[in-house]
């Protein structure tokens, strides 16, 4: 795949991405529920030695194969988007789950060109499931094509969300929006790994997902999975700024429209007034 004057070996990039994610996943599986250290970066925001070890492992793989590529990661300072390839990695998505031994964790890796994800993968080390998307070429689970559940109706839809646990001053508005959604949808889940939630939307296990205040590394790979599986992904205002403002809605077209209408009406106005703003 060529971009302008530059050429990158995407088969090799994908090979390295998969190998690195699986190596990090082996470490997560080995230490699941038994971290040696737990530190609070901020209220309700934790990091363990496994987060750091997985990040070192991933960045080591990337730098050994592609020393000129940039890396944007949860634990690595980012100097801003530059022309060329940037790897966007979350070495352990679901740290709180990991600490408690709750079996919903993942490794998320996206490879972007000029801030646009071209390759995205989410590796579930506990179930050995590899969700992978290539821009313009579809999405797959363990090598088999996947699609969103395009014929899902709101009344039988299984939704997923993430609570604003780091910004609880939005809880009132969030709960109102959640109540309105749950009144019409079938049921709701909160599993604690946004990357897996998005992967599950992509393969039809979930019908819709929304969450405020996520980070780029939480959604870069998963959002490409949903898009390549036939879904729609926007921020809370129906725009494509979710990689930058962290407010994401994803689902098949009809479910996405339903979620967007309720969130625009009940939750988005509160976000516009607070510190987690619309981009």
PDB file of N, CA and C in Angstrom, residues 204-270:
ATOM      1  N   UNK A 204     -20.795  -8.306  16.164  1.00  0.00           N
ATOM      2  CA  UNK A 204     -22.212  -8.539  16.401  1.00  0.00           C
ATOM      3  C   UNK A 204     -22.569  -9.098  17.754  1.00  0.00           C
ATOM      4  N   UNK A 205     -21.614  -9.210  18.660  1.00  0.00           N
ATOM      5  CA  UNK A 205     -21.941  -9.659  20.017  1.00  0.00           C
ATOM      6  C   UNK A 205     -22.642  -8.550  20.796  1.00  0.00           C
ATOM      7  N   UNK A 206     -22.310  -7.322  20.456  1.00  0.00           N
ATOM      8  CA  UNK A 206     -22.990  -6.144  20.982  1.00  0.00           C
ATOM      9  C   UNK A 206     -23.553  -5.364  19.804  1.00  0.00           C
ATOM     10  N   UNK A 207     -24.609  -4.601  20.073  1.00  0.00           N
ATOM     11  CA  UNK A 207     -25.241  -3.834  18.995  1.00  0.00           C
ATOM     12  C   UNK A 207     -24.871  -2.356  19.022  1.00  0.00           C
ATOM     13  N   UNK A 208     -24.389  -1.860  20.138  1.00  0.00           N
ATOM     14  CA  UNK A 208     -24.020  -0.456  20.211  1.00  0.00           C
ATOM     15  C   UNK A 208     -23.162  -0.187  21.424  1.00  0.00           C
ATOM     16  N   UNK A 209     -22.378   0.878  21.340  1.00  0.00           N
ATOM     17  CA  UNK A 209     -21.478   1.244  22.433  1.00  0.00           C
ATOM     18  C   UNK A 209     -21.340   2.756  22.478  1.00  0.00           C
ATOM     19  N   UNK A 210     -21.326   3.289  23.701  1.00  0.00           N
ATOM     20  CA  UNK A 210     -20.997   4.701  23.868  1.00  0.00           C
ATOM     21  C   UNK A 210     -20.242   4.894  25.177  1.00  0.00           C
ATOM     22  N   UNK A 211     -19.344   5.863  25.178  1.00  0.00           N
ATOM     23  CA  UNK A 211     -18.611   6.194  26.389  1.00  0.00           C
ATOM     24  C   UNK A 211     -17.997   7.585  26.249  1.00  0.00           C
ATOM     25  N   UNK A 212     -18.061   8.391  27.308  1.00  0.00           N
ATOM     26  CA  UNK A 212     -17.405   9.704  27.273  1.00  0.00           C
ATOM     27  C   UNK A 212     -15.985   9.641  27.820  1.00  0.00           C
ATOM     28  N   UNK A 213     -15.143  10.565  27.354  1.00  0.00           N
ATOM     29  CA  UNK A 213     -13.862  10.812  27.986  1.00  0.00           C
ATOM     30  C   UNK A 213     -12.809   9.751  27.819  1.00  0.00           C
ATOM     31  N   UNK A 214     -12.847   8.992  26.721  1.00  0.00           N
ATOM     32  CA  UNK A 214     -11.808   7.998  26.479  1.00  0.00           C
ATOM     33  C   UNK A 214     -10.565   8.667  25.874  1.00  0.00           C
ATOM     34  N   UNK A 215      -9.496   7.883  25.743  1.00  0.00           N
ATOM     35  CA  UNK A 215      -8.266   8.366  25.153  1.00  0.00           C
ATOM     36  C   UNK A 215      -8.089   7.774  23.755  1.00  0.00           C
ATOM     37  N   UNK A 216      -7.217   8.393  22.984  1.00  0.00           N
ATOM     38  CA  UNK A 216      -6.992   7.941  21.611  1.00  0.00           C
ATOM     39  C   UNK A 216      -6.629   6.466  21.564  1.00  0.00           C
ATOM     40  N   UNK A 217      -5.760   6.019  22.491  1.00  0.00           N
ATOM     41  CA  UNK A 217      -5.314   4.627  22.470  1.00  0.00           C
ATOM     42  C   UNK A 217      -6.422   3.656  22.858  1.00  0.00           C
ATOM     43  N   UNK A 218      -7.471   4.152  23.529  1.00  0.00           N
ATOM     44  CA  UNK A 218      -8.596   3.285  23.877  1.00  0.00           C
ATOM     45  C   UNK A 218      -9.427   2.907  22.650  1.00  0.00           C
ATOM     46  N   UNK A 219      -9.498   3.801  21.666  1.00  0.00           N
ATOM     47  CA  UNK A 219     -10.486   3.658  20.596  1.00  0.00           C
ATOM     48  C   UNK A 219      -9.914   3.545  19.189  1.00  0.00           C
ATOM     49  N   UNK A 220      -8.618   3.779  19.008  1.00  0.00           N
ATOM     50  CA  UNK A 220      -8.068   3.842  17.648  1.00  0.00           C
ATOM     51  C   UNK A 220      -8.248   2.530  16.900  1.00  0.00           C
ATOM     52  N   UNK A 221      -7.896   1.409  17.522  1.00  0.00           N
ATOM     53  CA  UNK A 221      -8.030   0.109  16.857  1.00  0.00           C
ATOM     54  C   UNK A 221      -9.489  -0.324  16.777  1.00  0.00           C
ATOM     55  N   UNK A 222     -10.210  -0.205  17.887  1.00  0.00           N
ATOM     56  CA  UNK A 222     -11.594  -0.667  17.924  1.00  0.00           C
ATOM     57  C   UNK A 222     -12.504   0.082  16.986  1.00  0.00           C
ATOM     58  N   UNK A 223     -12.292   1.384  16.838  1.00  0.00           N
ATOM     59  CA  UNK A 223     -13.140   2.159  15.932  1.00  0.00           C
ATOM     60  C   UNK A 223     -12.946   1.717  14.486  1.00  0.00           C
ATOM     61  N   UNK A 224     -11.706   1.403  14.102  1.00  0.00           N
ATOM     62  CA  UNK A 224     -11.479   0.908  12.739  1.00  0.00           C
ATOM     63  C   UNK A 224     -12.152  -0.446  12.544  1.00  0.00           C
ATOM     64  N   UNK A 225     -12.133  -1.293  13.565  1.00  0.00           N
ATOM     65  CA  UNK A 225     -12.837  -2.570  13.479  1.00  0.00           C
ATOM     66  C   UNK A 225     -14.317  -2.366  13.163  1.00  0.00           C
ATOM     67  N   UNK A 226     -14.954  -1.452  13.889  1.00  0.00           N
ATOM     68  CA  UNK A 226     -16.387  -1.211  13.668  1.00  0.00           C
ATOM     69  C   UNK A 226     -16.636  -0.659  12.268  1.00  0.00           C
ATOM     70  N   UNK A 227     -15.851   0.313  11.853  1.00  0.00           N
ATOM     71  CA  UNK A 227     -16.030   0.899  10.530  1.00  0.00           C
ATOM     72  C   UNK A 227     -15.863  -0.143   9.430  1.00  0.00           C
ATOM     73  N   UNK A 228     -14.835  -0.970   9.547  1.00  0.00           N
ATOM     74  CA  UNK A 228     -14.571  -1.971   8.509  1.00  0.00           C
ATOM     75  C   UNK A 228     -15.556  -3.140   8.559  1.00  0.00           C
ATOM     76  N   UNK A 229     -16.282  -3.254   9.673  1.00  0.00           N
ATOM     77  CA  UNK A 229     -17.320  -4.288   9.784  1.00  0.00           C
ATOM     78  C   UNK A 229     -18.697  -3.758   9.385  1.00  0.00           C
ATOM     79  N   UNK A 230     -18.743  -2.549   8.828  1.00  0.00           N
ATOM     80  CA  UNK A 230     -20.000  -2.009   8.333  1.00  0.00           C
ATOM     81  C   UNK A 230     -20.734  -1.103   9.285  1.00  0.00           C
ATOM     82  N   UNK A 231     -20.108  -0.729  10.397  1.00  0.00           N
ATOM     83  CA  UNK A 231     -20.758   0.119  11.372  1.00  0.00           C
ATOM     84  C   UNK A 231     -20.458   1.595  11.180  1.00  0.00           C
ATOM     85  N   UNK A 232     -21.021   2.391  12.071  1.00  0.00           N
ATOM     86  CA  UNK A 232     -20.838   3.847  12.077  1.00  0.00           C
ATOM     87  C   UNK A 232     -20.183   4.227  13.389  1.00  0.00           C
ATOM     88  N   UNK A 233     -19.214   5.118  13.326  1.00  0.00           N
ATOM     89  CA  UNK A 233     -18.534   5.611  14.526  1.00  0.00           C
ATOM     90  C   UNK A 233     -18.451   7.124  14.440  1.00  0.00           C
ATOM     91  N   UNK A 234     -18.931   7.808  15.492  1.00  0.00           N
ATOM     92  CA  UNK A 234     -18.802   9.263  15.573  1.00  0.00           C
ATOM     93  C   UNK A 234     -18.542   9.657  17.017  1.00  0.00           C
ATOM     94  N   UNK A 235     -18.325  10.960  17.216  1.00  0.00           N
ATOM     95  CA  UNK A 235     -18.327  11.476  18.578  1.00  0.00           C
ATOM     96  C   UNK A 235     -19.764  11.794  18.980  1.00  0.00           C
ATOM     97  N   UNK A 236     -19.937  12.451  20.115  1.00  0.00           N
ATOM     98  CA  UNK A 236     -21.282  12.690  20.652  1.00  0.00           C
ATOM     99  C   UNK A 236     -22.057  13.749  19.873  1.00  0.00           C
ATOM    100  N   UNK A 237     -21.396  14.406  18.896  1.00  0.00           N
ATOM    101  CA  UNK A 237     -22.043  15.429  18.093  1.00  0.00           C
ATOM    102  C   UNK A 237     -22.184  14.987  16.640  1.00  0.00           C
ATOM    103  N   UNK A 238     -21.979  13.696  16.396  1.00  0.00           N
ATOM    104  CA  UNK A 238     -22.122  13.155  15.058  1.00  0.00           C
ATOM    105  C   UNK A 238     -20.953  13.445  14.146  1.00  0.00           C
ATOM    106  N   UNK A 239     -19.843  13.872  14.710  1.00  0.00           N
ATOM    107  CA  UNK A 239     -18.648  14.193  13.938  1.00  0.00           C
ATOM    108  C   UNK A 239     -17.598  13.088  14.092  1.00  0.00           C
ATOM    109  N   UNK A 240     -16.534  13.187  13.306  1.00  0.00           N
ATOM    110  CA  UNK A 240     -15.497  12.177  13.342  1.00  0.00           C
ATOM    111  C   UNK A 240     -14.335  12.525  14.242  1.00  0.00           C
ATOM    112  N   UNK A 241     -14.595  13.229  15.341  1.00  0.00           N
ATOM    113  CA  UNK A 241     -13.516  13.706  16.208  1.00  0.00           C
ATOM    114  C   UNK A 241     -13.276  12.814  17.427  1.00  0.00           C
ATOM    115  N   UNK A 242     -13.798  11.612  17.426  1.00  0.00           N
ATOM    116  CA  UNK A 242     -13.722  10.749  18.614  1.00  0.00           C
ATOM    117  C   UNK A 242     -12.290  10.371  18.980  1.00  0.00           C
ATOM    118  N   UNK A 243     -11.378  10.302  18.016  1.00  0.00           N
ATOM    119  CA  UNK A 243      -9.986   9.994  18.347  1.00  0.00           C
ATOM    120  C   UNK A 243      -9.350  11.106  19.181  1.00  0.00           C
ATOM    121  N   UNK A 244      -9.898  12.307  19.080  1.00  0.00           N
ATOM    122  CA  UNK A 244      -9.272  13.460  19.706  1.00  0.00           C
ATOM    123  C   UNK A 244     -10.027  13.959  20.934  1.00  0.00           C
ATOM    124  N   UNK A 245     -11.373  13.853  20.937  1.00  0.00           N
ATOM    125  CA  UNK A 245     -12.101  14.290  22.134  1.00  0.00           C
ATOM    126  C   UNK A 245     -12.539  13.134  23.024  1.00  0.00           C
ATOM    127  N   UNK A 246     -12.458  11.892  22.541  1.00  0.00           N
ATOM    128  CA  UNK A 246     -12.702  10.721  23.382  1.00  0.00           C
ATOM    129  C   UNK A 246     -14.147  10.376  23.664  1.00  0.00           C
ATOM    130  N   UNK A 247     -15.084  11.110  23.068  1.00  0.00           N
ATOM    131  CA  UNK A 247     -16.513  10.823  23.280  1.00  0.00           C
ATOM    132  C   UNK A 247     -17.014  10.019  22.077  1.00  0.00           C
ATOM    133  N   UNK A 248     -17.290   8.741  22.273  1.00  0.00           N
ATOM    134  CA  UNK A 248     -17.504   7.853  21.120  1.00  0.00           C
ATOM    135  C   UNK A 248     -18.855   7.153  21.167  1.00  0.00           C
ATOM    136  N   UNK A 249     -19.470   7.029  19.984  1.00  0.00           N
ATOM    137  CA  UNK A 249     -20.685   6.237  19.764  1.00  0.00           C
ATOM    138  C   UNK A 249     -20.402   5.316  18.586  1.00  0.00           C
ATOM    139  N   UNK A 250     -20.733   4.031  18.715  1.00  0.00           N
ATOM    140  CA  UNK A 250     -20.471   3.076  17.642  1.00  0.00           C
ATOM    141  C   UNK A 250     -21.605   2.074  17.548  1.00  0.00           C
ATOM    142  N   UNK A 251     -21.920   1.659  16.329  1.00  0.00           N
ATOM    143  CA  UNK A 251     -22.937   0.638  16.137  1.00  0.00           C
ATOM    144  C   UNK A 251     -23.357   0.550  14.689  1.00  0.00           C
ATOM    145  N   UNK A 252     -24.219  -0.405  14.356  1.00  0.00           N
ATOM    146  CA  UNK A 252     -24.829  -0.420  13.027  1.00  0.00           C
ATOM    147  C   UNK A 252     -25.578   0.897  12.804  1.00  0.00           C
ATOM    148  N   UNK A 253     -25.837   1.281  11.548  1.00  0.00           N
ATOM    149  CA  UNK A 253     -26.419   2.601  11.287  1.00  0.00           C
ATOM    150  C   UNK A 253     -27.661   2.941  12.112  1.00  0.00           C
ATOM    151  N   UNK A 254     -28.630   2.037  12.187  1.00  0.00           N
ATOM    152  CA  UNK A 254     -29.873   2.347  12.900  1.00  0.00           C
ATOM    153  C   UNK A 254     -29.646   2.500  14.398  1.00  0.00           C
ATOM    154  N   UNK A 255     -28.823   1.646  14.973  1.00  0.00           N
ATOM    155  CA  UNK A 255     -28.533   1.722  16.403  1.00  0.00           C
ATOM    156  C   UNK A 255     -27.721   2.980  16.697  1.00  0.00           C
ATOM    157  N   UNK A 256     -26.775   3.293  15.830  1.00  0.00           N
ATOM    158  CA  UNK A 256     -25.991   4.509  16.026  1.00  0.00           C
ATOM    159  C   UNK A 256     -26.885   5.739  16.028  1.00  0.00           C
ATOM    160  N   UNK A 257     -27.837   5.810  15.108  1.00  0.00           N
ATOM    161  CA  UNK A 257     -28.750   6.961  15.055  1.00  0.00           C
ATOM    162  C   UNK A 257     -29.533   7.091  16.354  1.00  0.00           C
ATOM    163  N   UNK A 258     -30.016   5.975  16.852  1.00  0.00           N
ATOM    164  CA  UNK A 258     -30.766   5.970  18.109  1.00  0.00           C
ATOM    165  C   UNK A 258     -29.909   6.490  19.261  1.00  0.00           C
ATOM    166  N   UNK A 259     -28.684   5.971  19.396  1.00  0.00           N
ATOM    167  CA  UNK A 259     -27.807   6.401  20.478  1.00  0.00           C
ATOM    168  C   UNK A 259     -27.434   7.873  20.333  1.00  0.00           C
ATOM    169  N   UNK A 260     -27.129   8.298  19.127  1.00  0.00           N
ATOM    170  CA  UNK A 260     -26.727   9.680  18.910  1.00  0.00           C
ATOM    171  C   UNK A 260     -27.837  10.650  19.298  1.00  0.00           C
ATOM    172  N   UNK A 261     -29.068  10.326  18.953  1.00  0.00           N
ATOM    173  CA  UNK A 261     -30.180  11.227  19.276  1.00  0.00           C
ATOM    174  C   UNK A 261     -30.332  11.398  20.782  1.00  0.00           C
ATOM    175  N   UNK A 262     -30.259  10.309  21.526  1.00  0.00           N
ATOM    176  CA  UNK A 262     -30.426  10.411  22.991  1.00  0.00           C
ATOM    177  C   UNK A 262     -29.235  11.106  23.644  1.00  0.00           C
ATOM    178  N   UNK A 263     -28.028  10.810  23.166  1.00  0.00           N
ATOM    179  CA  UNK A 263     -26.845  11.421  23.765  1.00  0.00           C
ATOM    180  C   UNK A 263     -26.770  12.907  23.433  1.00  0.00           C
ATOM    181  N   UNK A 264     -27.099  13.267  22.204  1.00  0.00           N
ATOM    182  CA  UNK A 264     -27.145  14.685  21.839  1.00  0.00           C
ATOM    183  C   UNK A 264     -28.130  15.452  22.713  1.00  0.00           C
ATOM    184  N   UNK A 265     -29.212  14.792  23.042  1.00  0.00           N
ATOM    185  CA  UNK A 265     -30.275  15.453  23.799  1.00  0.00           C
ATOM    186  C   UNK A 265     -29.982  15.537  25.286  1.00  0.00           C
ATOM    187  N   UNK A 266     -29.410  14.482  25.878  1.00  0.00           N
ATOM    188  CA  UNK A 266     -29.319  14.414  27.332  1.00  0.00           C
ATOM    189  C   UNK A 266     -27.903  14.517  27.903  1.00  0.00           C
ATOM    190  N   UNK A 267     -26.886  14.076  27.163  1.00  0.00           N
ATOM    191  CA  UNK A 267     -25.536  14.040  27.723  1.00  0.00           C
ATOM    192  C   UNK A 267     -24.600  15.070  27.111  1.00  0.00           C
ATOM    193  N   UNK A 268     -24.644  15.241  25.802  1.00  0.00           N
ATOM    194  CA  UNK A 268     -23.710  16.153  25.142  1.00  0.00           C
ATOM    195  C   UNK A 268     -23.753  17.581  25.697  1.00  0.00           C
ATOM    196  N   UNK A 269     -24.925  18.135  26.010  1.00  0.00           N
ATOM    197  CA  UNK A 269     -24.935  19.506  26.547  1.00  0.00           C
ATOM    198  C   UNK A 269     -24.122  19.653  27.832  1.00  0.00           C
ATOM    199  N   UNK A 270     -24.147  18.648  28.699  1.00  0.00           N
ATOM    200  CA  UNK A 270     -23.367  18.718  29.942  1.00  0.00           C
ATOM    201  C   UNK A 270     -21.871  18.693  29.651  1.00  0.00           C
TER     202      UNK A 270
END
